[in-house]
Amino acid sequence: MIEQAPVLIVVIPLIFAFITPLIGWRRKELCYPWIILALTLSTFCSVIALLTVIDTGVIHYHLGGWLPPWGIEYVVDYLSAFVLVIVSFISLTVAVYSKKSVEQELPDKIPYFYTIFLLQITGFLGIVVTGDMFNLFVFLEIASLAGYALIAVGEEGAPMASFKYVIMGTIGASFYLLGVGYLYMATGSLNMADLASLLPDLYGSKVVLVAFTFLIVGVAIKMALFPLHGWLPDAYEKAPSSVSALLAPLMTKVAAYVMIRIMFTVFRPYFSIEVFPVTTILSWIAAAAILYGALMALAQTDLKRMFVYVLISEVGYLVLGVGLANKNGLTGTILHILNDAFMVVALFMIVGAIVYRCGTREISQFRNLHRKMPFTMAAFVIVGLSVVGIPPTCGFFSKWYLILGAVDASQWVLAGVLVLSSLLNAILFFRVIEYAYIEPRNGHDSGGESLVVAREEAPLSMLIPIISVTAGVVLFGLLSGRIISTVIQFAIPACF
Amino acid sequence: MIDFIVSKYNYWIYIVLMMIGFYAMIGKRNLIKKIIGMNIFQTAVILFYVSIGCKRGGTLPILEYAHGHAGEAIQASAYINPLPHVLMLTAIVVMVSTLGVAIAIVIMIYLKYNTLEEDEILKAVK
């Protein structure tokens, strides 16, 4: 059982996904416990995989017993085990959370929704666990196709947003596929470890340079890195709330993982840093993404759309750490994969809960929301502080490492951008907090009437995931030293 | 120069096809035309992969029938590489499902807005 864990992580949600419509055909209400079961099992396997990696080192799993350069290999090392646990845990919380909002938003599509929901998670988990370039493409497309479908069932305008995403996503995937093709042309291999050992002799070759460019651009489209982010705002804003809560934190983090894999595992770090100095370019693009996301977020009056732009800026942080390409920067990025996944999922779950209760996302309508939904708003404040980067919440620590990385690389401008974006985020979140908490003091308007706001907290199935993720945000901040010393320092490529 | 183009004509065709598809995806206003462009784009990638595996004068990679006697040493250079072609089977499946999802979404759009022109839809959304 334990030695099968790497494959079970992927296979369990896949098989459960295909049984979901059959169950939904008989008893609609059984779908929800069924996917909770699937994701619990999958999370359990990921945790086992992480513990095994910490105990005994990297796990190699050969599908069908075929040896690596020929067969598909699943590799679970520190980095992928870490991301696996994050992905499976977050999908579990979003699944728990999804019950009420799906019942409200898509009452007659529940079985199909959950089928695609599980396929989506299969795609994410597969991307992380695989050690084969082409297999990664297949999982990337499973995740993207499921994402297109899930986004399209959202509110007014969602099909059009989803269509835009289909076009952009297909360009990204085709670029990735072309990159894999060029690598195969040069080396005759698709296995990541094999490629890593074959490629160094070919670093001068133009074919390899073209392959690398295609791979990075393809992944950057999937990740919505700043100039290529065009599809993201509409798609994630118009998707159903539980879908945004699933896609927004995970798609970007998984794509960031793929970027780290390609730049530092498939290609040696000195290739990405010296031979073809993509890291320098990436770090400046990332800085632009951070500022662009934060500034655009300031301009929004819709809470969900504001979070979408916050997400674009968070993608900038992830890429910035990769671009700095030193020990502190990468620690920051990998820690930020964890922290940001939790922060973003919390933000989107909170906005979903607000929409569920109040039916609006306009920030100006949030008067007295702290009386109506005290726990949700308390969670919002904590997560908001974390996005701003105030200790002891986890957002502080990843930003701290990123700033240290920028200082190590003597990139003072980038360090300045990080600090500036914290200030912008502070303005962003305090604006919302002001609307929700501080009551207007109009003279003619009697102060007494605003106090009689009925308390109407989000249902428990929404509140528990929100609170547990918020607790995670604080807890990971307090434990960040432990997390770095047990997992992240081994997840960084050895030469840093 | 002409020689360079002619000797690798399949790669040139792949680039031309890809650019045609790319133009249709970005430049065309009609959603169905965009989907057709997307399909051409993906087909170009498939042509590229098939070209990698191809070899002039190579034979099928089936050992039993290709070179007759079992005792002979296998000459890898006489066979075409089957792997890129097999990969493309998977890519075709991906392509078909992308096409399916895209068309399903376009049907949803059409039912809602009664048009397939992008600018008219964007006007209706606003």
Tab-separated table of C-alpha atoms in Angstrom, chain A residues 71-466:
chain	number	residue	atom	x	y	z
A	71	GLY	CA	8.438	4.060	-19.268
A	72	ILE	CA	6.635	6.820	-17.430
A	73	GLU	CA	8.095	7.488	-14.054
A	74	TYR	CA	6.468	9.164	-11.071
A	75	VAL	CA	8.946	10.958	-8.863
A	76	VAL	CA	8.115	12.244	-5.415
A	77	ASP	CA	10.923	14.321	-3.979
A	78	TYR	CA	10.801	17.004	-1.295
A	79	LEU	CA	9.465	19.671	-3.603
A	80	SER	CA	6.765	17.596	-5.234
A	81	ALA	CA	5.694	15.947	-1.965
A	82	PHE	CA	5.377	19.395	-0.416
A	83	VAL	CA	3.250	20.707	-3.295
A	84	LEU	CA	1.217	17.470	-3.349
A	85	VAL	CA	0.191	17.886	0.282
A	86	ILE	CA	-0.755	21.518	-0.347
A	87	VAL	CA	-2.784	20.696	-3.461
A	88	SER	CA	-4.633	17.757	-1.973
A	89	PHE	CA	-5.352	19.494	1.324
A	90	ILE	CA	-6.653	22.636	-0.362
A	91	SER	CA	-8.840	20.676	-2.734
A	92	LEU	CA	-10.258	18.813	0.251
A	93	THR	CA	-11.141	22.055	2.048
A	94	VAL	CA	-12.659	23.548	-1.100
A	95	ALA	CA	-14.679	20.360	-1.596
A	96	VAL	CA	-16.039	20.616	1.952
A	97	TYR	CA	-16.793	24.276	1.334
A	98	SER	CA	-18.452	23.733	-2.041
A	99	LYS	CA	-21.614	22.024	-0.729
A	100	LYS	CA	-23.815	25.056	-0.054
A	101	SER	CA	-22.552	27.299	-2.810
A	102	VAL	CA	-22.978	24.586	-5.459
A	103	GLU	CA	-26.479	23.858	-4.187
A	104	GLN	CA	-27.273	27.539	-4.561
A	105	GLU	CA	-25.507	28.257	-7.851
A	106	LEU	CA	-25.839	25.005	-9.837
A	107	PRO	CA	-28.702	23.038	-8.285
A	108	ASP	CA	-29.382	20.757	-11.254
A	109	LYS	CA	-25.788	20.012	-12.252
A	110	ILE	CA	-24.349	18.662	-8.996
A	111	PRO	CA	-23.116	15.199	-10.164
A	112	TYR	CA	-21.463	16.571	-13.297
A	113	PHE	CA	-19.967	19.442	-11.405
A	114	TYR	CA	-18.340	17.110	-8.913
A	115	THR	CA	-17.117	14.777	-11.667
A	116	ILE	CA	-15.235	17.584	-13.365
A	117	PHE	CA	-14.148	18.931	-9.995
A	118	LEU	CA	-12.397	15.628	-9.265
A	119	LEU	CA	-10.868	15.489	-12.760
A	120	GLN	CA	-9.509	18.964	-12.198
A	121	ILE	CA	-7.789	17.822	-9.023
A	122	THR	CA	-6.509	14.707	-10.804
A	123	GLY	CA	-4.852	17.013	-13.304
A	124	PHE	CA	-3.191	19.131	-10.613
A	125	LEU	CA	-1.936	16.143	-8.645
A	126	GLY	CA	-0.685	14.443	-11.814
A	127	ILE	CA	1.289	17.501	-12.890
A	128	VAL	CA	3.044	17.537	-9.559
A	129	VAL	CA	3.774	13.839	-9.239
A	130	THR	CA	4.967	12.997	-12.739
A	131	GLY	CA	8.591	12.762	-13.794
A	132	ASP	CA	7.923	12.689	-17.518
A	133	MET	CA	7.656	15.739	-19.761
A	134	PHE	CA	4.936	14.421	-22.047
A	135	ASN	CA	2.907	12.993	-19.195
A	136	LEU	CA	3.048	16.436	-17.646
A	137	PHE	CA	1.520	17.875	-20.831
A	138	VAL	CA	-1.344	15.393	-20.641
A	139	PHE	CA	-2.079	16.250	-17.025
A	140	LEU	CA	-1.761	19.948	-17.792
A	141	GLU	CA	-4.440	19.532	-20.432
A	142	ILE	CA	-6.662	17.475	-18.124
A	143	ALA	CA	-6.451	20.267	-15.578
A	144	SER	CA	-7.039	22.969	-18.185
A	145	LEU	CA	-9.955	21.222	-19.911
A	146	ALA	CA	-11.670	20.625	-16.597
A	147	GLY	CA	-11.002	24.252	-15.741
A	148	TYR	CA	-12.604	25.510	-18.979
A	149	ALA	CA	-15.719	23.492	-18.266
A	150	LEU	CA	-15.944	24.549	-14.616
A	151	ILE	CA	-15.517	28.223	-15.430
A	152	ALA	CA	-18.099	28.119	-18.217
A	153	VAL	CA	-20.947	27.227	-15.819
A	154	GLY	CA	-20.496	30.444	-13.846
A	155	GLU	CA	-22.523	33.622	-13.852
A	156	GLU	CA	-23.459	35.944	-16.743
A	157	GLY	CA	-20.527	36.309	-19.131
A	158	ALA	CA	-18.742	33.200	-17.895
A	159	PRO	CA	-18.927	31.269	-21.205
A	160	MET	CA	-17.205	34.121	-23.018
A	161	ALA	CA	-14.511	34.353	-20.326
A	162	SER	CA	-14.054	30.617	-20.535
A	163	PHE	CA	-13.771	30.767	-24.320
A	164	LYS	CA	-11.006	33.333	-24.049
A	165	TYR	CA	-9.286	30.998	-21.608
A	166	VAL	CA	-9.669	28.068	-24.035
A	167	ILE	CA	-7.888	30.028	-26.763
A	168	MET	CA	-5.081	31.277	-24.540
A	169	GLY	CA	-4.744	27.988	-22.679
A	170	THR	CA	-4.461	26.064	-25.929
A	171	ILE	CA	-1.719	28.373	-27.156
A	172	GLY	CA	0.105	27.815	-23.876
A	173	ALA	CA	-0.286	24.055	-23.993
A	174	SER	CA	0.794	23.892	-27.647
A	175	PHE	CA	3.897	25.940	-26.861
A	176	TYR	CA	4.713	23.576	-24.036
A	177	LEU	CA	4.191	20.617	-26.362
A	178	LEU	CA	6.449	22.183	-28.989
A	179	GLY	CA	9.104	22.725	-26.350
A	180	VAL	CA	8.914	19.066	-25.383
A	181	GLY	CA	9.160	18.165	-29.078
A	182	TYR	CA	12.330	20.205	-29.558
A	183	LEU	CA	13.852	18.647	-26.459
A	184	TYR	CA	12.967	15.213	-27.777
A	185	MET	CA	14.522	16.129	-31.111
A	186	ALA	CA	17.777	17.074	-29.431
A	187	THR	CA	18.021	14.277	-26.875
A	188	GLY	CA	15.586	11.485	-27.731
A	189	SER	CA	14.240	11.387	-24.215
A	190	LEU	CA	11.162	12.567	-22.351
A	191	ASN	CA	12.122	11.591	-18.828
A	192	MET	CA	13.060	14.578	-16.677
A	193	ALA	CA	15.974	12.958	-14.882
A	194	ASP	CA	17.278	11.499	-18.137
A	195	LEU	CA	16.953	14.863	-19.865
A	196	ALA	CA	18.811	16.515	-17.011
A	197	SER	CA	21.765	14.189	-17.575
A	198	LEU	CA	21.693	14.396	-21.400
A	199	LEU	CA	21.178	18.129	-21.829
A	200	PRO	CA	24.357	19.725	-20.407
A	201	ASP	CA	26.372	18.684	-23.490
A	202	LEU	CA	23.843	20.371	-25.745
A	203	TYR	CA	23.493	23.708	-23.979
A	204	GLY	CA	25.063	25.521	-26.908
A	205	SER	CA	22.526	24.119	-29.350
A	206	LYS	CA	19.902	26.476	-30.742
A	207	VAL	CA	17.324	23.700	-30.630
A	208	VAL	CA	17.651	23.492	-26.861
A	209	LEU	CA	17.384	27.265	-26.511
A	210	VAL	CA	14.205	27.283	-28.599
A	211	ALA	CA	12.812	24.405	-26.558
A	212	PHE	CA	13.518	26.236	-23.327
A	213	THR	CA	11.850	29.400	-24.588
A	214	PHE	CA	8.736	27.565	-25.695
A	215	LEU	CA	8.493	25.712	-22.387
A	216	ILE	CA	8.825	28.865	-20.286
A	217	VAL	CA	6.381	30.891	-22.381
A	218	GLY	CA	3.874	28.030	-22.376
A	219	VAL	CA	4.042	27.677	-18.607
A	220	ALA	CA	3.889	31.447	-18.147
A	221	ILE	CA	0.606	31.553	-20.086
A	222	LYS	CA	-0.850	28.814	-17.897
A	223	MET	CA	0.393	30.653	-14.844
A	224	ALA	CA	-0.971	34.049	-15.984
A	225	LEU	CA	2.319	35.834	-15.561
A	226	PHE	CA	1.823	39.556	-16.120
A	227	PRO	CA	1.868	40.293	-19.860
A	228	LEU	CA	0.202	36.935	-20.552
A	229	HIS	CA	-2.462	37.185	-17.864
A	230	GLY	CA	-5.259	38.447	-20.151
A	231	TRP	CA	-7.506	35.440	-19.734
A	232	LEU	CA	-7.375	35.307	-15.954
A	233	PRO	CA	-9.396	38.225	-14.537
A	234	ASP	CA	-12.655	37.460	-16.342
A	235	ALA	CA	-12.340	33.710	-16.009
A	236	TYR	CA	-11.767	33.637	-12.264
A	237	GLU	CA	-14.189	36.442	-11.532
A	238	LYS	CA	-17.116	34.900	-13.382
A	239	ALA	CA	-16.576	31.292	-12.318
A	240	PRO	CA	-18.809	29.826	-9.565
A	241	SER	CA	-17.399	30.691	-6.124
A	242	SER	CA	-16.183	27.209	-5.260
A	243	VAL	CA	-14.494	26.932	-8.662
A	244	SER	CA	-12.619	30.195	-8.194
A	245	ALA	CA	-11.623	28.983	-4.754
A	246	LEU	CA	-10.216	25.799	-6.301
A	247	LEU	CA	-8.591	27.185	-9.442
A	248	ALA	CA	-7.211	30.490	-8.231
A	249	PRO	CA	-4.850	29.123	-5.595
A	250	LEU	CA	-3.928	25.868	-7.313
A	251	MET	CA	-3.508	26.492	-11.040
A	252	THR	CA	-0.993	29.269	-10.476
A	253	LYS	CA	0.929	27.382	-7.792
A	254	VAL	CA	1.102	24.200	-9.834
A	255	ALA	CA	2.334	26.172	-12.845
A	256	ALA	CA	4.948	27.825	-10.621
A	257	TYR	CA	6.013	24.355	-9.564
A	258	VAL	CA	6.362	23.335	-13.218
A	259	MET	CA	8.451	26.423	-13.868
A	260	ILE	CA	10.815	25.564	-11.008
A	261	ARG	CA	11.005	21.980	-12.287
A	262	ILE	CA	11.895	23.014	-15.825
A	263	MET	CA	14.363	25.706	-14.888
A	264	PHE	CA	16.224	23.934	-12.125
A	265	THR	CA	15.642	20.188	-12.560
A	266	VAL	CA	15.332	19.522	-16.286
A	267	PHE	CA	17.832	22.271	-17.064
A	268	ARG	CA	20.719	22.807	-14.687
A	269	PRO	CA	20.491	26.064	-12.732
A	270	TYR	CA	23.615	27.461	-14.425
A	271	PHE	CA	21.844	27.163	-17.774
A	272	SER	CA	18.877	29.256	-16.650
A	273	ILE	CA	21.106	31.751	-14.865
A	274	GLU	CA	24.204	32.115	-17.043
A	275	VAL	CA	23.945	30.395	-20.418
A	276	PHE	CA	20.529	31.811	-21.202
A	277	PRO	CA	19.905	34.487	-18.582
A	278	VAL	CA	16.180	34.040	-18.351
A	279	THR	CA	16.139	34.550	-14.587
A	280	THR	CA	17.080	38.211	-14.914
A	281	ILE	CA	14.308	38.806	-17.431
A	282	LEU	CA	11.825	36.892	-15.297
A	283	SER	CA	12.591	38.851	-12.163
A	284	TRP	CA	11.873	42.181	-13.899
A	285	ILE	CA	8.689	40.825	-15.459
A	286	ALA	CA	7.712	39.608	-12.016
A	287	ALA	CA	8.306	43.031	-10.521
A	288	ALA	CA	6.050	44.515	-13.203
A	289	ALA	CA	3.421	41.864	-12.429
A	290	ILE	CA	3.508	42.674	-8.715
A	291	LEU	CA	2.977	46.385	-9.267
A	292	TYR	CA	0.445	45.936	-12.062
A	293	GLY	CA	-1.635	43.488	-9.991
A	294	ALA	CA	-1.611	45.711	-6.925
A	295	LEU	CA	-2.463	48.882	-8.869
A	296	MET	CA	-5.263	47.229	-10.833
A	297	ALA	CA	-6.647	45.785	-7.607
A	298	LEU	CA	-6.849	49.319	-6.202
A	299	ALA	CA	-9.097	50.316	-9.088
A	300	GLN	CA	-11.694	47.597	-8.501
A	301	THR	CA	-14.989	48.057	-6.706
A	302	ASP	CA	-15.894	44.387	-6.901
A	303	LEU	CA	-14.311	42.343	-4.114
A	304	LYS	CA	-13.811	39.183	-6.166
A	305	ARG	CA	-12.268	41.075	-9.062
A	306	MET	CA	-9.968	42.809	-6.600
A	307	PHE	CA	-8.801	39.423	-5.325
A	308	VAL	CA	-8.211	38.294	-8.900
A	309	TYR	CA	-5.762	41.145	-9.368
A	310	VAL	CA	-4.202	40.406	-5.997
A	311	LEU	CA	-3.657	36.910	-7.384
A	312	ILE	CA	-1.850	38.293	-10.450
A	313	SER	CA	0.408	40.196	-8.122
A	314	GLU	CA	0.994	37.042	-6.050
A	315	VAL	CA	2.058	35.193	-9.215
A	316	GLY	CA	4.626	37.949	-9.512
A	317	TYR	CA	6.011	37.067	-6.073
A	318	LEU	CA	6.334	33.406	-7.005
A	319	VAL	CA	8.200	34.202	-10.207
A	320	LEU	CA	10.319	36.859	-8.527
A	321	GLY	CA	11.807	34.267	-6.182
A	322	VAL	CA	12.541	31.994	-9.132
A	323	GLY	CA	14.072	34.914	-11.006
A	324	LEU	CA	16.337	35.915	-8.129
A	325	ALA	CA	17.747	32.387	-8.302
A	326	ASN	CA	19.525	32.279	-4.981
A	327	LYS	CA	18.923	30.299	-1.828
A	328	ASN	CA	16.806	32.873	-0.035
A	329	GLY	CA	14.798	33.739	-3.115
A	330	LEU	CA	13.904	30.126	-3.812
A	331	THR	CA	13.105	29.497	-0.150
A	332	GLY	CA	10.779	32.457	-0.431
A	333	THR	CA	9.127	31.094	-3.556
A	334	ILE	CA	8.609	27.603	-2.205
A	335	LEU	CA	7.361	28.936	1.113
A	336	HIS	CA	5.122	31.304	-0.823
A	337	ILE	CA	3.626	28.365	-2.748
A	338	LEU	CA	2.361	27.112	0.620
A	339	ASN	CA	1.419	30.470	2.112
A	340	ASP	CA	-0.116	31.930	-0.966
A	341	ALA	CA	-2.173	28.830	-1.679
A	342	PHE	CA	-3.702	29.151	1.782
A	343	MET	CA	-4.152	32.912	1.588
A	344	VAL	CA	-5.746	32.926	-1.844
A	345	VAL	CA	-8.043	30.003	-1.084
A	346	ALA	CA	-9.146	31.785	2.086
A	347	LEU	CA	-9.817	35.032	0.212
A	348	PHE	CA	-11.903	33.348	-2.469
A	349	MET	CA	-13.806	31.234	0.062
A	350	ILE	CA	-14.590	34.354	2.069
A	351	VAL	CA	-15.891	36.215	-0.952
A	352	GLY	CA	-17.950	33.130	-1.826
A	353	ALA	CA	-19.463	33.103	1.654
A	354	ILE	CA	-20.280	36.814	1.411
A	355	VAL	CA	-21.951	36.277	-1.963
A	356	TYR	CA	-23.862	33.322	-0.523
A	357	ARG	CA	-25.287	35.409	2.317
A	358	CYS	CA	-25.531	38.924	0.878
A	359	GLY	CA	-25.716	38.275	-2.861
A	360	THR	CA	-23.329	41.130	-3.609
A	361	ARG	CA	-19.609	41.605	-4.084
A	362	GLU	CA	-19.586	45.383	-4.293
A	363	ILE	CA	-17.274	46.668	-1.588
A	364	SER	CA	-19.494	49.707	-0.995
A	365	GLN	CA	-22.363	47.415	0.040
A	366	PHE	CA	-20.378	45.935	2.907
A	367	ARG	CA	-21.603	48.245	5.653
A	368	ASN	CA	-21.991	46.440	8.974
A	369	LEU	CA	-20.809	43.186	7.525
A	370	HIS	CA	-18.855	42.518	10.715
A	371	ARG	CA	-22.129	42.358	12.596
A	372	LYS	CA	-23.760	40.150	10.053
A	373	MET	CA	-20.867	37.721	9.534
A	374	PRO	CA	-18.423	38.235	12.419
A	375	PHE	CA	-16.361	35.075	11.952
A	376	THR	CA	-16.002	35.410	8.220
A	377	MET	CA	-14.915	39.010	8.546
A	378	ALA	CA	-12.478	38.159	11.337
A	379	ALA	CA	-10.955	35.558	9.011
A	380	PHE	CA	-10.842	38.193	6.290
A	381	VAL	CA	-8.902	40.566	8.524
A	382	ILE	CA	-6.355	37.909	9.468
A	383	VAL	CA	-5.840	36.789	5.874
A	384	GLY	CA	-5.702	40.400	4.737
A	385	LEU	CA	-2.942	41.108	7.254
A	386	SER	CA	-1.128	38.082	5.924
A	387	VAL	CA	-1.352	39.275	2.308
A	388	VAL	CA	-0.036	42.652	3.438
A	389	GLY	CA	2.749	40.799	5.232
A	390	ILE	CA	2.413	41.505	8.922
A	391	PRO	CA	4.011	39.052	11.345
A	392	PRO	CA	3.191	36.542	12.767
A	393	THR	CA	1.001	35.607	9.796
A	394	CYS	CA	2.648	33.495	7.133
A	395	GLY	CA	2.635	36.129	4.396
A	396	PHE	CA	5.324	38.021	6.273
A	397	PHE	CA	7.814	35.180	6.205
A	398	SER	CA	7.734	34.417	2.507
A	399	LYS	CA	8.015	38.119	1.726
A	400	TRP	CA	10.877	38.352	4.178
A	401	TYR	CA	12.778	35.607	2.382
A	402	LEU	CA	12.032	37.183	-0.986
A	403	ILE	CA	13.390	40.525	0.221
A	404	LEU	CA	16.455	38.767	1.646
A	405	GLY	CA	16.899	37.088	-1.733
A	406	ALA	CA	16.664	40.431	-3.519
A	407	VAL	CA	19.230	41.890	-1.136
A	408	ASP	CA	21.531	38.894	-1.679
A	409	ALA	CA	21.301	39.449	-5.406
A	410	SER	CA	21.917	43.183	-4.800
A	411	GLN	CA	18.724	43.969	-6.666
A	412	TRP	CA	17.705	46.953	-4.574
A	413	VAL	CA	14.965	47.988	-6.966
A	414	LEU	CA	13.288	44.605	-6.652
A	415	ALA	CA	13.483	44.770	-2.861
A	416	GLY	CA	11.892	48.197	-3.103
A	417	VAL	CA	9.117	46.831	-5.299
A	418	LEU	CA	8.346	44.187	-2.670
A	419	VAL	CA	8.066	46.774	0.087
A	420	LEU	CA	6.005	49.089	-2.101
A	421	SER	CA	3.593	46.287	-2.968
A	422	SER	CA	3.104	45.618	0.750
A	423	LEU	CA	2.041	49.223	1.150
A	424	LEU	CA	-0.334	48.970	-1.804
A	425	ASN	CA	-1.804	45.779	-0.368
A	426	ALA	CA	-2.261	47.519	2.955
A	427	ILE	CA	-4.286	50.267	1.258
A	428	LEU	CA	-6.313	47.618	-0.559
A	429	PHE	CA	-7.284	45.604	2.454
A	430	PHE	CA	-7.770	48.473	4.865
A	431	ARG	CA	-10.170	50.004	2.376
A	432	VAL	CA	-12.362	46.908	2.565
A	433	ILE	CA	-11.939	46.609	6.318
A	434	GLU	CA	-12.983	50.229	6.694
A	435	TYR	CA	-16.161	49.628	4.714
A	436	ALA	CA	-17.025	46.511	6.652
A	437	TYR	CA	-16.128	47.539	10.196
A	438	ILE	CA	-16.320	51.257	10.633
A	439	GLU	CA	-19.798	52.663	10.839
A	440	PRO	CA	-20.617	55.954	9.158
A	441	ARG	CA	-21.140	58.836	11.542
A	442	ASN	CA	-23.681	60.968	9.821
A	443	GLY	CA	-25.178	63.625	12.010
A	444	HIS	CA	-28.785	63.479	10.856
A	445	ASP	CA	-28.798	59.732	10.619
A	446	SER	CA	-29.424	58.225	14.054
A	447	GLY	CA	-26.599	55.918	15.125
A	448	GLY	CA	-28.941	53.486	16.810
A	449	GLU	CA	-30.523	51.923	13.768
A	450	SER	CA	-27.341	50.493	12.314
A	451	LEU	CA	-26.910	48.326	15.382
A	452	VAL	CA	-29.915	46.153	14.631
A	453	VAL	CA	-28.266	44.060	11.965
A	454	ALA	CA	-29.357	40.475	12.203
A	455	ARG	CA	-26.470	38.095	12.623
A	456	GLU	CA	-26.447	35.856	9.612
A	457	GLU	CA	-23.189	33.940	9.593
A	458	ALA	CA	-22.216	31.696	6.702
A	459	PRO	CA	-23.348	28.059	7.065
A	460	LEU	CA	-21.042	25.752	9.016
A	461	SER	CA	-19.918	23.812	5.967
A	462	MET	CA	-18.491	27.076	4.645
A	463	LEU	CA	-17.321	28.486	7.934
A	464	ILE	CA	-15.275	25.488	9.040
A	465	PRO	CA	-13.051	25.436	5.926
A	466	ILE	CA	-12.612	29.204	6.109
